[in-house]
PDB file of C-alpha atoms in Angstrom:
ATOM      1  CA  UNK U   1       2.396 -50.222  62.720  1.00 41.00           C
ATOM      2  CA  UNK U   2       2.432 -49.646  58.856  1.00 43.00           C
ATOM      3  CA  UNK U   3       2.576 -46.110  59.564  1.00 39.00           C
ATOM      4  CA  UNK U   4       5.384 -46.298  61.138  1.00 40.00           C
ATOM      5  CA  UNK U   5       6.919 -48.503  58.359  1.00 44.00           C
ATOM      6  CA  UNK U   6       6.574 -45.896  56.035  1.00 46.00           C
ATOM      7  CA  UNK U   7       6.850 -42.571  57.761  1.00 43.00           C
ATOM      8  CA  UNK U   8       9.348 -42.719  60.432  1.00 44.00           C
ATOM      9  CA  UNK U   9      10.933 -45.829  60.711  1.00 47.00           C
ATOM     10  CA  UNK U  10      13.567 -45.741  57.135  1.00 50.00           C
ATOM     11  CA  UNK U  11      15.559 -48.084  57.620  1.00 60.00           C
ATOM     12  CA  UNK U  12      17.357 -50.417  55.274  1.00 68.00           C
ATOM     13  CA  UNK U  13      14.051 -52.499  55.719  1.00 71.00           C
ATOM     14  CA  UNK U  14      11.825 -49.930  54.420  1.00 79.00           C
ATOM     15  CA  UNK U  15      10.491 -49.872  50.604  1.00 80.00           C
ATOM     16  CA  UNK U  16      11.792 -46.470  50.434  1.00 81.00           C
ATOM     17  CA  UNK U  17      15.123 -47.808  50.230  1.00 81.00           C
ATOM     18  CA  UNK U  18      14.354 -50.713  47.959  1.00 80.00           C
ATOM     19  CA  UNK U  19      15.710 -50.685  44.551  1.00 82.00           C
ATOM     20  CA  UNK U  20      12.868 -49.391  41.717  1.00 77.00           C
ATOM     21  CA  UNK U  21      12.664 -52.417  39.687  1.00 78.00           C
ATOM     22  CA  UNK U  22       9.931 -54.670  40.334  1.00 77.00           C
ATOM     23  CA  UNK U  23      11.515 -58.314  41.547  1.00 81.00           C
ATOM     24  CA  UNK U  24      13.053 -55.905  44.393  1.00 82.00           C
ATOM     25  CA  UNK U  25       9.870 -54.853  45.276  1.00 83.00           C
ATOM     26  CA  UNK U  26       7.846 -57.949  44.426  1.00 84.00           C
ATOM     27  CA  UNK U  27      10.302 -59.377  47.331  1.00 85.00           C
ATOM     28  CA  UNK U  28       8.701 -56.920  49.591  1.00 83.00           C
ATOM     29  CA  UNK U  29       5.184 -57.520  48.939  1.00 85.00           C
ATOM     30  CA  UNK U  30       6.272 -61.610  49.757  1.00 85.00           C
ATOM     31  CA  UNK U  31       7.547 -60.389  53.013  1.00 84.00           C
ATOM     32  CA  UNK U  32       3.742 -58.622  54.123  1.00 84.00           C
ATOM     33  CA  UNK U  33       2.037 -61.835  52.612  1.00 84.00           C
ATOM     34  CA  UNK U  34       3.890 -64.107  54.643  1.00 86.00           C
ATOM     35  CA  UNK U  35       3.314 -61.078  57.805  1.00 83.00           C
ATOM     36  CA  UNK U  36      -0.521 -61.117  57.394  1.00 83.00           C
ATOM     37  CA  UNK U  37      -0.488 -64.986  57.173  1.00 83.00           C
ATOM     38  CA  UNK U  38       0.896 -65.180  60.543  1.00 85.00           C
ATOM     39  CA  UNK U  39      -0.590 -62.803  62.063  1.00 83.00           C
ATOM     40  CA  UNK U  40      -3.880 -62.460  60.593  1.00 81.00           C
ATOM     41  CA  UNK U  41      -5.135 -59.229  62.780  1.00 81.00           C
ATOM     42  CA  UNK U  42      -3.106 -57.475  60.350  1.00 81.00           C
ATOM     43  CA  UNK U  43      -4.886 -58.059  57.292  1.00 78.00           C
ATOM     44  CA  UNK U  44      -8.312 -55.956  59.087  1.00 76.00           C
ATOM     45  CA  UNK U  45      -5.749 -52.963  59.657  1.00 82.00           C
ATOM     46  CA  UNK U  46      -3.768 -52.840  56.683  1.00 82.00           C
ATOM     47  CA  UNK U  47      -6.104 -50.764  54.110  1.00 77.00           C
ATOM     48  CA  UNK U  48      -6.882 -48.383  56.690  1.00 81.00           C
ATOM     49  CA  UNK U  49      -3.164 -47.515  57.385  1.00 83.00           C
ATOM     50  CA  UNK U  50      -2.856 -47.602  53.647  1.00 82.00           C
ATOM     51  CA  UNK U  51      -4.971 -45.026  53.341  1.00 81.00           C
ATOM     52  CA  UNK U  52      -3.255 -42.960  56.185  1.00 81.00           C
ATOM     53  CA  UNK U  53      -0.207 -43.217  53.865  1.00 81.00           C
ATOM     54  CA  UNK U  54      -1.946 -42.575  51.031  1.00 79.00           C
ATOM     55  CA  UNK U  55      -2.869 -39.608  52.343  1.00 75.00           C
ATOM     56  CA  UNK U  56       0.504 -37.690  52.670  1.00 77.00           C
ATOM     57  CA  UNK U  57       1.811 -39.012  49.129  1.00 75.00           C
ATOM     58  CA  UNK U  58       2.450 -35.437  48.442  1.00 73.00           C
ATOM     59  CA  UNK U  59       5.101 -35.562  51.100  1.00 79.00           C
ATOM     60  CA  UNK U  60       7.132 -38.161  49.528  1.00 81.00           C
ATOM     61  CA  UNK U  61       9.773 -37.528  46.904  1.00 83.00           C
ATOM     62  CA  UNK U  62       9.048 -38.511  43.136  1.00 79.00           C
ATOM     63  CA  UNK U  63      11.102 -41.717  43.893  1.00 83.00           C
ATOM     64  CA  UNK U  64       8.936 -42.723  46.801  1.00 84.00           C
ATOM     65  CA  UNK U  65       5.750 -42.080  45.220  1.00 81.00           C
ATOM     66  CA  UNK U  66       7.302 -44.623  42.334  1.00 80.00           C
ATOM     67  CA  UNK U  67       7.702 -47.163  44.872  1.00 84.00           C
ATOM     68  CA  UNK U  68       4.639 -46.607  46.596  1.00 83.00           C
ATOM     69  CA  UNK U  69       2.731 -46.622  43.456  1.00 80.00           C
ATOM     70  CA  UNK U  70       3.818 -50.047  42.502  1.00 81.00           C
ATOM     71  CA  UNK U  71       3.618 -51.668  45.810  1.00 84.00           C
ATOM     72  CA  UNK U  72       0.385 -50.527  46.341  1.00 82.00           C
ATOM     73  CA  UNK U  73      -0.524 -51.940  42.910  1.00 79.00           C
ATOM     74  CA  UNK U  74       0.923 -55.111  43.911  1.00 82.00           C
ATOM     75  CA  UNK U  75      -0.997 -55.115  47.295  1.00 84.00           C
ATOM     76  CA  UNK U  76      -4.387 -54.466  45.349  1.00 79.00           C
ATOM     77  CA  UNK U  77      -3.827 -57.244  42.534  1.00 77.00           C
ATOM     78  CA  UNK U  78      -2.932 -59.839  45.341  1.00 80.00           C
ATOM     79  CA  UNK U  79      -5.486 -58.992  47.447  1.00 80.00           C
ATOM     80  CA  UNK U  80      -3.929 -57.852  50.566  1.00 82.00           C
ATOM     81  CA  UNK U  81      -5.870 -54.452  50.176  1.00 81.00           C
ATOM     82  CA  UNK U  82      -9.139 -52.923  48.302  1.00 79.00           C
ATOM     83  CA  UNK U  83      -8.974 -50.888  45.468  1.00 73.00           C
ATOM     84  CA  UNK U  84     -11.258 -48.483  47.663  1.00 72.00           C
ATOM     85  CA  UNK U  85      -8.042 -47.670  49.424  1.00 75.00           C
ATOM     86  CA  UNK U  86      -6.958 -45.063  45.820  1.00 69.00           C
ATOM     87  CA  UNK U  87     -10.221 -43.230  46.743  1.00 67.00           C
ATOM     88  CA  UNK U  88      -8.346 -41.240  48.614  1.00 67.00           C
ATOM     89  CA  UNK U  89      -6.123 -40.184  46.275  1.00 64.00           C
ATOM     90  CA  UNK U  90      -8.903 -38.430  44.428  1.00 56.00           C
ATOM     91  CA  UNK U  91      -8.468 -34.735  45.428  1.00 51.00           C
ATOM     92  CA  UNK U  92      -4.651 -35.562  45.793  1.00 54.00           C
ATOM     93  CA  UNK U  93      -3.125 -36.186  42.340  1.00 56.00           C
ATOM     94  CA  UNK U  94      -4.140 -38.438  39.384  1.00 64.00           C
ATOM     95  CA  UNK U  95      -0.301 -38.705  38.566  1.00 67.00           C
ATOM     96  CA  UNK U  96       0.135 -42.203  39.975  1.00 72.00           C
ATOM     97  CA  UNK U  97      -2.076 -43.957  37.742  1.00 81.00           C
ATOM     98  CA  UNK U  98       0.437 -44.083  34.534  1.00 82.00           C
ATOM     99  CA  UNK U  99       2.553 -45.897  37.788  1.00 79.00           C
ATOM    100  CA  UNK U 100      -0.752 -48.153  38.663  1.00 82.00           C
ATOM    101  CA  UNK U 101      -0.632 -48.863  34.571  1.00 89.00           C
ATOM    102  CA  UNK U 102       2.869 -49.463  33.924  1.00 85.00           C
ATOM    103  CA  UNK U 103       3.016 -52.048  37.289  1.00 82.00           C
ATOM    104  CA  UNK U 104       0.188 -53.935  36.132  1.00 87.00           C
ATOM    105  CA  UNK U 105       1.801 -54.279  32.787  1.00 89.00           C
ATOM    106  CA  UNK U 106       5.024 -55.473  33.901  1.00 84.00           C
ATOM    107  CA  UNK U 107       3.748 -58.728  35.030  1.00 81.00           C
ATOM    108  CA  UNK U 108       3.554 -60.159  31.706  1.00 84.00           C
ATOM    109  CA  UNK U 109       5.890 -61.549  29.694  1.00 85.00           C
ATOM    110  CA  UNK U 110       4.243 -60.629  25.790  1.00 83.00           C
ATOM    111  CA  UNK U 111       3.596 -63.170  23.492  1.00 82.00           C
ATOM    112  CA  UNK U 112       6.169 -63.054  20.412  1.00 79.00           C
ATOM    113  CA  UNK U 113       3.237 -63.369  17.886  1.00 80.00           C
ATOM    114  CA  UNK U 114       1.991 -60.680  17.315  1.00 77.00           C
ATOM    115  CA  UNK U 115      -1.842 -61.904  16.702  1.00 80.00           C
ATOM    116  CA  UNK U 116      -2.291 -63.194  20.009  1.00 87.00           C
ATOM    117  CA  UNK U 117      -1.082 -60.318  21.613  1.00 88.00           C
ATOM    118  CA  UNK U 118      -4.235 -58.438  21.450  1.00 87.00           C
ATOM    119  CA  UNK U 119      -6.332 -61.683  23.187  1.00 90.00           C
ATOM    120  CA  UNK U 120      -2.798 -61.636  26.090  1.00 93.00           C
ATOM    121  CA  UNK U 121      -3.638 -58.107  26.797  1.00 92.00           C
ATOM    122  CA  UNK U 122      -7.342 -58.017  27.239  1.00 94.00           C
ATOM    123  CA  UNK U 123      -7.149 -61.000  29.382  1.00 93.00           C
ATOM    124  CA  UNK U 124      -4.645 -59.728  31.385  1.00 92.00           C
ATOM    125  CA  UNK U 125      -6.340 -56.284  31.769  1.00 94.00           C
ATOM    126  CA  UNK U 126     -10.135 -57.670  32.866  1.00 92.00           C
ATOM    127  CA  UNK U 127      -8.304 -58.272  36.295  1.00 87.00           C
ATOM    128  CA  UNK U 128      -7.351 -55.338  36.834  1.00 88.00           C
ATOM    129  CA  UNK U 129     -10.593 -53.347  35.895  1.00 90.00           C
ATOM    130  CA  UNK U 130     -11.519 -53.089  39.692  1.00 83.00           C
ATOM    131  CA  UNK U 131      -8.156 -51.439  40.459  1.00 81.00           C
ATOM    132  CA  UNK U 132      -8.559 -49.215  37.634  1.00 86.00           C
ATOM    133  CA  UNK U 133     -12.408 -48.114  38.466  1.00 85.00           C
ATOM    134  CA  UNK U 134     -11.469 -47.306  41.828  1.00 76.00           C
ATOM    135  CA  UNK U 135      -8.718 -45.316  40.815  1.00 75.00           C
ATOM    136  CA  UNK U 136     -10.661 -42.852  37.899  1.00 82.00           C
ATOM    137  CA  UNK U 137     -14.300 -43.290  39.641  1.00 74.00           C
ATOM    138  CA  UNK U 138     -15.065 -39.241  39.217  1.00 68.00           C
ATOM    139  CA  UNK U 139     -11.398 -38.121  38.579  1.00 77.00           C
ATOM    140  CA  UNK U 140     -11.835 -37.141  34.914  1.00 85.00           C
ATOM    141  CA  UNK U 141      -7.976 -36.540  34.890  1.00 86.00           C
ATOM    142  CA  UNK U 142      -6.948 -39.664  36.541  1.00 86.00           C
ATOM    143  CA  UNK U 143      -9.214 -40.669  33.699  1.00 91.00           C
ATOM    144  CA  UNK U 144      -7.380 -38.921  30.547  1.00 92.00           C
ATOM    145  CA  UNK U 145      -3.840 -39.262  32.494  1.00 91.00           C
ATOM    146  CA  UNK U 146      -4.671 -43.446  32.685  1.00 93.00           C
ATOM    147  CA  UNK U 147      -5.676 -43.123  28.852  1.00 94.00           C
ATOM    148  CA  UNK U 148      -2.449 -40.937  27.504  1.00 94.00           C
ATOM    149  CA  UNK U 149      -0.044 -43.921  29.781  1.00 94.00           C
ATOM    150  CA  UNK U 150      -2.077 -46.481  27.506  1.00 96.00           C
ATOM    151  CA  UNK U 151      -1.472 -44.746  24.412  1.00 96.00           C
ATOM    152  CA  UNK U 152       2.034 -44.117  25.039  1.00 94.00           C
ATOM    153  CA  UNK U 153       2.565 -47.415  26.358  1.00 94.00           C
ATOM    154  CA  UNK U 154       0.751 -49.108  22.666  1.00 94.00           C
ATOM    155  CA  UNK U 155       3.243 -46.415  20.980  1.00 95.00           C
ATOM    156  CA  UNK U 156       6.667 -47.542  22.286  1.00 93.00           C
ATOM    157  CA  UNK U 157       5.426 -51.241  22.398  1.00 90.00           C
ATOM    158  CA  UNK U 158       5.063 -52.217  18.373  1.00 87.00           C
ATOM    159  CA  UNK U 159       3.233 -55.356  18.683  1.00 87.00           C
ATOM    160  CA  UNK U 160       0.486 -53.569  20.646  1.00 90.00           C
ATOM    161  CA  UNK U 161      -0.705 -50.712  18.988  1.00 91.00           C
ATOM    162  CA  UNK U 162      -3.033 -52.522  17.094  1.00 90.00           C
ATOM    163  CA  UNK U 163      -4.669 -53.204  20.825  1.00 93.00           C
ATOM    164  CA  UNK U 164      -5.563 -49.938  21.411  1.00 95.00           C
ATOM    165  CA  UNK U 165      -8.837 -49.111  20.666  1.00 96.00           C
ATOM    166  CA  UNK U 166      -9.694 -52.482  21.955  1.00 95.00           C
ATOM    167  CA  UNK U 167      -8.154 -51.926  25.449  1.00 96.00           C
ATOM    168  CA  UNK U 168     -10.010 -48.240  25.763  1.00 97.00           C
ATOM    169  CA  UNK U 169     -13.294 -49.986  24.700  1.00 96.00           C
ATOM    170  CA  UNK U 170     -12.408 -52.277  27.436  1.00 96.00           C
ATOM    171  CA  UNK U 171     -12.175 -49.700  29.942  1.00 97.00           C
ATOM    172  CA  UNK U 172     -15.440 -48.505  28.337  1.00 96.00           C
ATOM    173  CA  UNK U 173     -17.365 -50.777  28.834  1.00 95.00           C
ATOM    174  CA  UNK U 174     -15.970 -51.472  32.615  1.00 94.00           C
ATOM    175  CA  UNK U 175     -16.919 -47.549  33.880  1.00 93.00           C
ATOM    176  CA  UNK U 176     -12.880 -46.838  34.168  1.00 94.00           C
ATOM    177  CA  UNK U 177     -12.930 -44.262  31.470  1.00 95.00           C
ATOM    178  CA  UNK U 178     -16.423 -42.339  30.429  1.00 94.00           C
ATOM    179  CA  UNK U 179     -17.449 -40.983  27.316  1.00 94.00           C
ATOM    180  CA  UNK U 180     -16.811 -37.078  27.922  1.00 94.00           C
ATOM    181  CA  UNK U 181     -12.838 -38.459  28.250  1.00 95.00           C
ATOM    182  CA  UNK U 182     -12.817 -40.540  25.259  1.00 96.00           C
ATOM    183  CA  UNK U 183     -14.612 -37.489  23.023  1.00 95.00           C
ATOM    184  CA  UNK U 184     -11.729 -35.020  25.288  1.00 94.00           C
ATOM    185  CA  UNK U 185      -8.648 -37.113  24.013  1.00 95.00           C
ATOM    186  CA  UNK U 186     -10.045 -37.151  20.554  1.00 94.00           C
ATOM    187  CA  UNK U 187     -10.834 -33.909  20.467  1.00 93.00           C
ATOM    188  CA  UNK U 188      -7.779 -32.552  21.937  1.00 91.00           C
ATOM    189  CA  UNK U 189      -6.461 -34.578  24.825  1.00 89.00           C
ATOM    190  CA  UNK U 190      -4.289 -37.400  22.996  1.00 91.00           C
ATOM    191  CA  UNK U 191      -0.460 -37.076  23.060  1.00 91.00           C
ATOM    192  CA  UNK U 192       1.390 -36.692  19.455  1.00 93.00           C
ATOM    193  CA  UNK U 193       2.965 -40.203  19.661  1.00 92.00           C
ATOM    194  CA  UNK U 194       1.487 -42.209  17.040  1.00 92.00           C
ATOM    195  CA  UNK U 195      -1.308 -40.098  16.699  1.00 91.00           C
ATOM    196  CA  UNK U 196      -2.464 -40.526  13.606  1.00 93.00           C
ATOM    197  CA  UNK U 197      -2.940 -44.401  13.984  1.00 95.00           C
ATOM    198  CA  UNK U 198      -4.607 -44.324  16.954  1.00 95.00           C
ATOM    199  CA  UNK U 199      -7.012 -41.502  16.457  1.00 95.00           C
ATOM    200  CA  UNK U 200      -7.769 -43.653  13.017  1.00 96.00           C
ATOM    201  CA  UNK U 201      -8.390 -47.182  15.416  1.00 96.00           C
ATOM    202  CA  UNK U 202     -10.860 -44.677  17.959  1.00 96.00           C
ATOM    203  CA  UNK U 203     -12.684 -42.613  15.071  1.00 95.00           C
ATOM    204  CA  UNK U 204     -15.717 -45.153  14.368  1.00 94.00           C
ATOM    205  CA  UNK U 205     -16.040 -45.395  17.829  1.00 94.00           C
ATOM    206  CA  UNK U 206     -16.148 -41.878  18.475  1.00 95.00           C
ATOM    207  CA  UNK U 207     -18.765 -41.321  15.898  1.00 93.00           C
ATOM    208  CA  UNK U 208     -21.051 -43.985  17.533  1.00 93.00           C
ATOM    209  CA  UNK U 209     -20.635 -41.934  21.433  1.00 91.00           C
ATOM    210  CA  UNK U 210     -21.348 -38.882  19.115  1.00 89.00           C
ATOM    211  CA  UNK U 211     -24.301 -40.273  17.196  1.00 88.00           C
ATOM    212  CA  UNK U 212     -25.550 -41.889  20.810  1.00 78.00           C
ATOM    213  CA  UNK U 213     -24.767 -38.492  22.498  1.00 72.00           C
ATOM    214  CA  UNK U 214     -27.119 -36.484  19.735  1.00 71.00           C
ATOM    215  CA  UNK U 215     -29.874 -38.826  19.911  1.00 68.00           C
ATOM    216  CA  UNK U 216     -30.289 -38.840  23.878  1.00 64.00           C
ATOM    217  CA  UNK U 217     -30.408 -35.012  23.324  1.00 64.00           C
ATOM    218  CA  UNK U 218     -33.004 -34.968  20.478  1.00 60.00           C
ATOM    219  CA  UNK U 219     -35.011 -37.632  22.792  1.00 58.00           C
ATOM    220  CA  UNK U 220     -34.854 -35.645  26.003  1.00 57.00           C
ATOM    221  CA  UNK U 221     -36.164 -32.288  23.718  1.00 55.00           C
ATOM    222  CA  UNK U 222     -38.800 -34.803  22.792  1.00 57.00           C
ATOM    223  CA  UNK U 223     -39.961 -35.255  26.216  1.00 53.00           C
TER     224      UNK U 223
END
């Protein structure tokens, strides 16, 4: 049935032909609620035809994939499917992650003071570490693409990038990014935009997964 939705039947009623922004979309992810409420055997079926549209994403135009990006990251932070469901994705493309990113940070509306910003972001974010996991568990790009969107998205936001550092040690600590892609950006993986301030926030931190990373390797020539 979902299948269908999304593959052959295009009509007016589709996403596909939905405008990008996300009240337009949010409006479709009210109408499946409201579906799966009624008719309950659709919630056991949904994440496995999600995953059979998941499947072809290379076969949809960048616009599509857009769409389908941030309805399925809509679908995953209201519950309708698992964040298993990205698994999938894994040997397809880690592209749609800065997509995942930017949907889950467009349902906030920022503080104006700046110092609670920082505490509004974290919160916000600990939701969302599930989605995130599923998405980068062993993709080491979808890993250093997820941590580029969140450095370009602290960049072109002011009152953020200050929040930084704390956000990756967030995903840290939560398994969503590892310590070889932390020591990659760094090293040589981080985008120019405001590089110098954000390699500053991330260099004690680096020296403590370097320092940790030496003495596991003097301890296991120990052994």
């Amino acid at each position: 049935m979902y299948f269908s939705l999304f593959i052959v039947c295009k009509t007016t009623a589709c996403i596909f032909e939905a405008q990008e922004d996300m009240q337009s979309l949010k409006n479709f992810e009210q109408v499946f609620i409201k579906l799966m409420r009624r008719y309950k055997y659709l919630e056991k079926m949904f994440d496995e035809e999600m995953k059979k549209v998941l499947v072809f994403i290379k076969g949809f135009n960048e616009t599509e994939r857009i769409k389908l990006a941030r309805m399925t990251a809509l679908w995953i932070t209201n519950g309708s499917v698992p964040p298993t469901v990205l698994q999938v994705l894994i040997n397809v493309t880690s592209s749609l992650v800065g997509q995942i990113w930017s949907t889950v940070m467009a349902q906030v509306e920022w503080n104006k003071k700046e110092e609670l910003v920082a505490e509004q972001a974290l919160k916000h974010l600990k939701q969302f570490t599930p989605l995130f996991g599923a998405f980068t568990d062993t993709a080491p790009r979808a890993e250093l693409a997820l941590m580029l969107k969140v450095q370009e998205f602290c960049y072109e936001n002011m009152n953020l990038m200050r929040v930084f550092q704390k956000i990756i040690l967030l995903f840290y600590k939560t398994d969503v990014i590892s310590e070889e892609v932390i020591l990659k950006w760094y090293k040589e993986g981080h985008s120019i935009k405001g590089k110098i301030m954000f390699l500053e926030q991330m260099k004690k931190f680096v020296e403590w997964l370097q320092s940790a990373e030496e003495e596991s390797e003097s301890g296991e020539e120990e052994d």
